[in-house]
Amino acid sequence: MPIMEINIRKLFHEVRTPVYSSDGANCFDIFTPFSGRINSFDSVVVNTGVAFDIPADYCLLLFSRSGHGFKNDVRLSNCVGVIDSDFTGSVKVKLTSDSVEDFYFEAGDRIAQGMIIYAPKILLNEVDFFDKKTARGENGFGSTGN
């Protein structure tokens, strides 16, 4: 499968180009050109200083870094960020600390990870009932087991 190319803009001189940390990585690391602190049980908006030229029918999904969560109890405030193809500004993430200790980050640190995915427009049709019958039907939480 060919590699997809996406144009980016570095909005500050200090911005690092997002990179994949390993050959098997599905998300690329996104860095911040700024240093900062998240106070205990608080949130802060972190500017990545990079803008993406996302093609139509695609979006950029932003995720927390697992190391932040497992080692420092830090996560994206909205859990998963969605950057639409018509947004061309600087990508920012809001990080929340669920820790009793402050979290410090330095300029050049990995602050989030991103994945470009196909997201076609969908025509939603309103109907009175579904033709499809399934074993689960409308049964919800816990209906398929533990």
PDB file of C-alpha atoms in Angstrom:
ATOM      1  CA  MET A   1       0.000   0.000   0.000  1.00  0.00           C
ATOM      2  CA  PRO A   2       1.448   3.409  -0.910  1.00  0.00           C
ATOM      3  CA  ILE A   3       2.360   5.884   1.800  1.00  0.00           C
ATOM      4  CA  MET A   4      -0.051   8.809   2.069  1.00  0.00           C
ATOM      5  CA  GLU A   5       1.537  12.249   2.149  1.00  0.00           C
ATOM      6  CA  ILE A   6       0.167  15.101   4.280  1.00  0.00           C
ATOM      7  CA  ASN A   7       1.489  18.656   4.251  1.00  0.00           C
ATOM      8  CA  ILE A   8       2.204  20.285   7.600  1.00  0.00           C
ATOM      9  CA  ARG A   9       3.152  23.820   8.639  1.00  0.00           C
ATOM     10  CA  LYS A  10       5.479  24.563  11.525  1.00  0.00           C
ATOM     11  CA  LEU A  11       4.098  27.725  13.097  1.00  0.00           C
ATOM     12  CA  PHE A  12       7.103  28.362  15.344  1.00  0.00           C
ATOM     13  CA  HIS A  13      10.802  27.873  14.657  1.00  0.00           C
ATOM     14  CA  GLU A  14      11.162  25.423  17.570  1.00  0.00           C
ATOM     15  CA  VAL A  15       8.459  22.992  16.362  1.00  0.00           C
ATOM     16  CA  ARG A  16       9.538  19.391  15.744  1.00  0.00           C
ATOM     17  CA  THR A  17       8.038  17.489  12.832  1.00  0.00           C
ATOM     18  CA  PRO A  18       5.701  14.714  14.018  1.00  0.00           C
ATOM     19  CA  VAL A  19       7.335  11.293  13.662  1.00  0.00           C
ATOM     20  CA  TYR A  20       6.559   7.609  14.081  1.00  0.00           C
ATOM     21  CA  SER A  21       8.613   6.248  16.999  1.00  0.00           C
ATOM     22  CA  SER A  22       8.938   2.760  15.515  1.00  0.00           C
ATOM     23  CA  ASP A  23       8.284   0.876  12.289  1.00  0.00           C
ATOM     24  CA  GLY A  24       5.200  -0.731  13.834  1.00  0.00           C
ATOM     25  CA  ALA A  25       3.697   2.453  15.292  1.00  0.00           C
ATOM     26  CA  ASN A  26       0.246   3.360  13.953  1.00  0.00           C
ATOM     27  CA  CYS A  27       0.226   6.811  15.546  1.00  0.00           C
ATOM     28  CA  PHE A  28       2.830   9.515  15.092  1.00  0.00           C
ATOM     29  CA  ASP A  29       4.182  11.476  18.042  1.00  0.00           C
ATOM     30  CA  ILE A  30       3.288  15.145  18.273  1.00  0.00           C
ATOM     31  CA  PHE A  31       5.611  17.457  20.190  1.00  0.00           C
ATOM     32  CA  THR A  32       5.245  20.810  21.915  1.00  0.00           C
ATOM     33  CA  PRO A  33       7.694  23.685  21.414  1.00  0.00           C
ATOM     34  CA  PHE A  34       6.851  25.020  24.885  1.00  0.00           C
ATOM     35  CA  SER A  35       7.639  24.093  28.465  1.00  0.00           C
ATOM     36  CA  GLY A  36       4.921  24.063  31.062  1.00  0.00           C
ATOM     37  CA  ARG A  37       3.256  22.565  34.096  1.00  0.00           C
ATOM     38  CA  ILE A  38      -0.083  20.991  34.832  1.00  0.00           C
ATOM     39  CA  ASN A  39      -1.025  21.513  38.454  1.00  0.00           C
ATOM     40  CA  SER A  40      -2.372  18.579  40.416  1.00  0.00           C
ATOM     41  CA  PHE A  41      -5.991  17.804  39.412  1.00  0.00           C
ATOM     42  CA  ASP A  42      -5.977  20.625  36.865  1.00  0.00           C
ATOM     43  CA  SER A  43      -5.873  21.060  33.085  1.00  0.00           C
ATOM     44  CA  VAL A  44      -3.829  23.099  30.656  1.00  0.00           C
ATOM     45  CA  VAL A  45      -4.064  23.761  26.916  1.00  0.00           C
ATOM     46  CA  VAL A  46      -0.819  22.896  25.128  1.00  0.00           C
ATOM     47  CA  ASN A  47      -0.075  24.335  21.698  1.00  0.00           C
ATOM     48  CA  THR A  48       1.778  21.923  19.407  1.00  0.00           C
ATOM     49  CA  GLY A  49       2.688  24.674  16.954  1.00  0.00           C
ATOM     50  CA  VAL A  50       1.958  22.442  13.975  1.00  0.00           C
ATOM     51  CA  ALA A  51      -0.901  22.659  11.469  1.00  0.00           C
ATOM     52  CA  PHE A  52      -2.000  19.813   9.196  1.00  0.00           C
ATOM     53  CA  ASP A  53      -3.387  20.004   5.659  1.00  0.00           C
ATOM     54  CA  ILE A  54      -5.800  17.092   6.043  1.00  0.00           C
ATOM     55  CA  PRO A  55      -7.400  15.918   2.788  1.00  0.00           C
ATOM     56  CA  ALA A  56     -11.183  15.907   2.368  1.00  0.00           C
ATOM     57  CA  ASP A  57     -12.808  12.700   3.687  1.00  0.00           C
ATOM     58  CA  TYR A  58     -10.043  12.260   6.293  1.00  0.00           C
ATOM     59  CA  CYS A  59      -9.558  13.483   9.844  1.00  0.00           C
ATOM     60  CA  LEU A  60      -6.766  13.568  12.405  1.00  0.00           C
ATOM     61  CA  LEU A  61      -7.490  11.717  15.640  1.00  0.00           C
ATOM     62  CA  LEU A  62      -5.476  12.792  18.691  1.00  0.00           C
ATOM     63  CA  PHE A  63      -4.816  10.424  21.575  1.00  0.00           C
ATOM     64  CA  SER A  64      -3.067  10.586  24.935  1.00  0.00           C
ATOM     65  CA  ARG A  65       0.374   9.090  25.160  1.00  0.00           C
ATOM     66  CA  SER A  66       0.210   5.852  27.130  1.00  0.00           C
ATOM     67  CA  GLY A  67       3.325   6.819  29.106  1.00  0.00           C
ATOM     68  CA  HIS A  68       1.596   9.967  30.342  1.00  0.00           C
ATOM     69  CA  GLY A  69      -1.371   7.958  31.557  1.00  0.00           C
ATOM     70  CA  PHE A  70       0.417   4.991  33.091  1.00  0.00           C
ATOM     71  CA  LYS A  71       3.359   6.857  34.624  1.00  0.00           C
ATOM     72  CA  ASN A  72       1.883  10.265  35.460  1.00  0.00           C
ATOM     73  CA  ASP A  73      -1.942  10.019  35.416  1.00  0.00           C
ATOM     74  CA  VAL A  74      -2.093  12.607  32.614  1.00  0.00           C
ATOM     75  CA  ARG A  75      -4.600  12.328  29.758  1.00  0.00           C
ATOM     76  CA  LEU A  76      -6.306  14.297  27.024  1.00  0.00           C
ATOM     77  CA  SER A  77      -9.213  16.114  28.643  1.00  0.00           C
ATOM     78  CA  ASN A  78     -11.620  15.099  25.885  1.00  0.00           C
ATOM     79  CA  CYS A  79     -10.113  11.587  25.649  1.00  0.00           C
ATOM     80  CA  VAL A  80      -9.896  11.656  21.833  1.00  0.00           C
ATOM     81  CA  GLY A  81      -9.511  14.826  19.793  1.00  0.00           C
ATOM     82  CA  VAL A  82     -10.921  15.073  16.281  1.00  0.00           C
ATOM     83  CA  ILE A  83      -9.333  17.523  13.849  1.00  0.00           C
ATOM     84  CA  ASP A  84     -11.504  17.973  10.762  1.00  0.00           C
ATOM     85  CA  SER A  85     -10.123  18.428   7.255  1.00  0.00           C
ATOM     86  CA  ASP A  86     -11.324  22.046   7.068  1.00  0.00           C
ATOM     87  CA  PHE A  87      -9.316  23.130  10.140  1.00  0.00           C
ATOM     88  CA  THR A  88      -5.928  24.534   9.139  1.00  0.00           C
ATOM     89  CA  GLY A  89      -4.806  26.168  12.376  1.00  0.00           C
ATOM     90  CA  SER A  90      -2.372  25.117  15.068  1.00  0.00           C
ATOM     91  CA  VAL A  91      -3.309  21.837  16.731  1.00  0.00           C
ATOM     92  CA  LYS A  92      -3.752  22.226  20.472  1.00  0.00           C
ATOM     93  CA  VAL A  93      -4.422  19.604  23.106  1.00  0.00           C
ATOM     94  CA  LYS A  94      -5.900  20.027  26.554  1.00  0.00           C
ATOM     95  CA  LEU A  95      -4.164  17.809  29.078  1.00  0.00           C
ATOM     96  CA  THR A  96      -5.647  16.934  32.458  1.00  0.00           C
ATOM     97  CA  SER A  97      -3.744  15.665  35.482  1.00  0.00           C
ATOM     98  CA  ASP A  98      -5.513  13.113  37.655  1.00  0.00           C
ATOM     99  CA  SER A  99      -2.507  13.012  39.976  1.00  0.00           C
ATOM    100  CA  VAL A 100      -1.717  14.485  43.379  1.00  0.00           C
ATOM    101  CA  GLU A 101       1.580  15.690  41.884  1.00  0.00           C
ATOM    102  CA  ASP A 102       2.171  18.436  39.328  1.00  0.00           C
ATOM    103  CA  PHE A 103       3.240  17.309  35.840  1.00  0.00           C
ATOM    104  CA  TYR A 104       6.046  19.154  34.075  1.00  0.00           C
ATOM    105  CA  PHE A 105       6.831  19.035  30.360  1.00  0.00           C
ATOM    106  CA  GLU A 106       9.695  20.564  28.426  1.00  0.00           C
ATOM    107  CA  ALA A 107       9.928  22.100  24.963  1.00  0.00           C
ATOM    108  CA  GLY A 108      10.438  19.258  22.505  1.00  0.00           C
ATOM    109  CA  ASP A 109       8.580  16.664  24.606  1.00  0.00           C
ATOM    110  CA  ARG A 110       6.055  14.323  23.028  1.00  0.00           C
ATOM    111  CA  ILE A 111       2.698  15.680  24.125  1.00  0.00           C
ATOM    112  CA  ALA A 112       0.159  13.560  22.193  1.00  0.00           C
ATOM    113  CA  GLN A 113      -0.074  11.092  19.331  1.00  0.00           C
ATOM    114  CA  GLY A 114      -2.065  11.319  16.127  1.00  0.00           C
ATOM    115  CA  MET A 115      -3.556   9.130  13.432  1.00  0.00           C
ATOM    116  CA  ILE A 116      -5.013  10.183  10.081  1.00  0.00           C
ATOM    117  CA  ILE A 117      -8.074   8.095   9.219  1.00  0.00           C
ATOM    118  CA  TYR A 118     -10.535   7.852   6.358  1.00  0.00           C
ATOM    119  CA  ALA A 119     -13.818   9.505   7.364  1.00  0.00           C
ATOM    120  CA  PRO A 120     -16.233   9.623   4.417  1.00  0.00           C
ATOM    121  CA  LYS A 121     -19.394  11.691   4.509  1.00  0.00           C
ATOM    122  CA  ILE A 122     -22.381   9.521   5.388  1.00  0.00           C
ATOM    123  CA  LEU A 123     -25.974  10.161   4.350  1.00  0.00           C
ATOM    124  CA  LEU A 124     -28.177   9.392   7.349  1.00  0.00           C
ATOM    125  CA  ASN A 125     -31.637   8.103   6.392  1.00  0.00           C
ATOM    126  CA  GLU A 126     -34.454   8.349   8.921  1.00  0.00           C
ATOM    127  CA  VAL A 127     -36.600   5.193   9.062  1.00  0.00           C
ATOM    128  CA  ASP A 128     -39.381   3.877  11.292  1.00  0.00           C
ATOM    129  CA  PHE A 129     -37.726   0.470  11.832  1.00  0.00           C
ATOM    130  CA  PHE A 130     -34.702  -1.560  10.729  1.00  0.00           C
ATOM    131  CA  ASP A 131     -35.041  -4.480   8.361  1.00  0.00           C
ATOM    132  CA  LYS A 132     -32.032  -6.160   9.960  1.00  0.00           C
ATOM    133  CA  LYS A 133     -32.744  -8.707  12.694  1.00  0.00           C
ATOM    134  CA  THR A 134     -29.977  -9.729  15.121  1.00  0.00           C
ATOM    135  CA  ALA A 135     -29.725 -12.009  18.146  1.00  0.00           C
ATOM    136  CA  ARG A 136     -28.895  -8.991  20.328  1.00  0.00           C
ATOM    137  CA  GLY A 137     -31.531  -6.624  18.974  1.00  0.00           C
ATOM    138  CA  GLU A 138     -32.019  -3.632  21.265  1.00  0.00           C
ATOM    139  CA  ASN A 139     -30.521  -5.340  24.322  1.00  0.00           C
ATOM    140  CA  GLY A 140     -27.820  -3.091  25.731  1.00  0.00           C
ATOM    141  CA  PHE A 141     -25.209  -3.087  28.463  1.00  0.00           C
ATOM    142  CA  GLY A 142     -24.087  -6.562  29.495  1.00  0.00           C
ATOM    143  CA  SER A 143     -26.464  -8.318  27.106  1.00  0.00           C
ATOM    144  CA  THR A 144     -23.684 -10.328  25.427  1.00  0.00           C
ATOM    145  CA  GLY A 145     -22.046 -11.514  28.656  1.00  0.00           C
ATOM    146  CA  ASN A 146     -19.841  -9.995  31.330  1.00  0.00           C
TER     147      ASN A 146
END
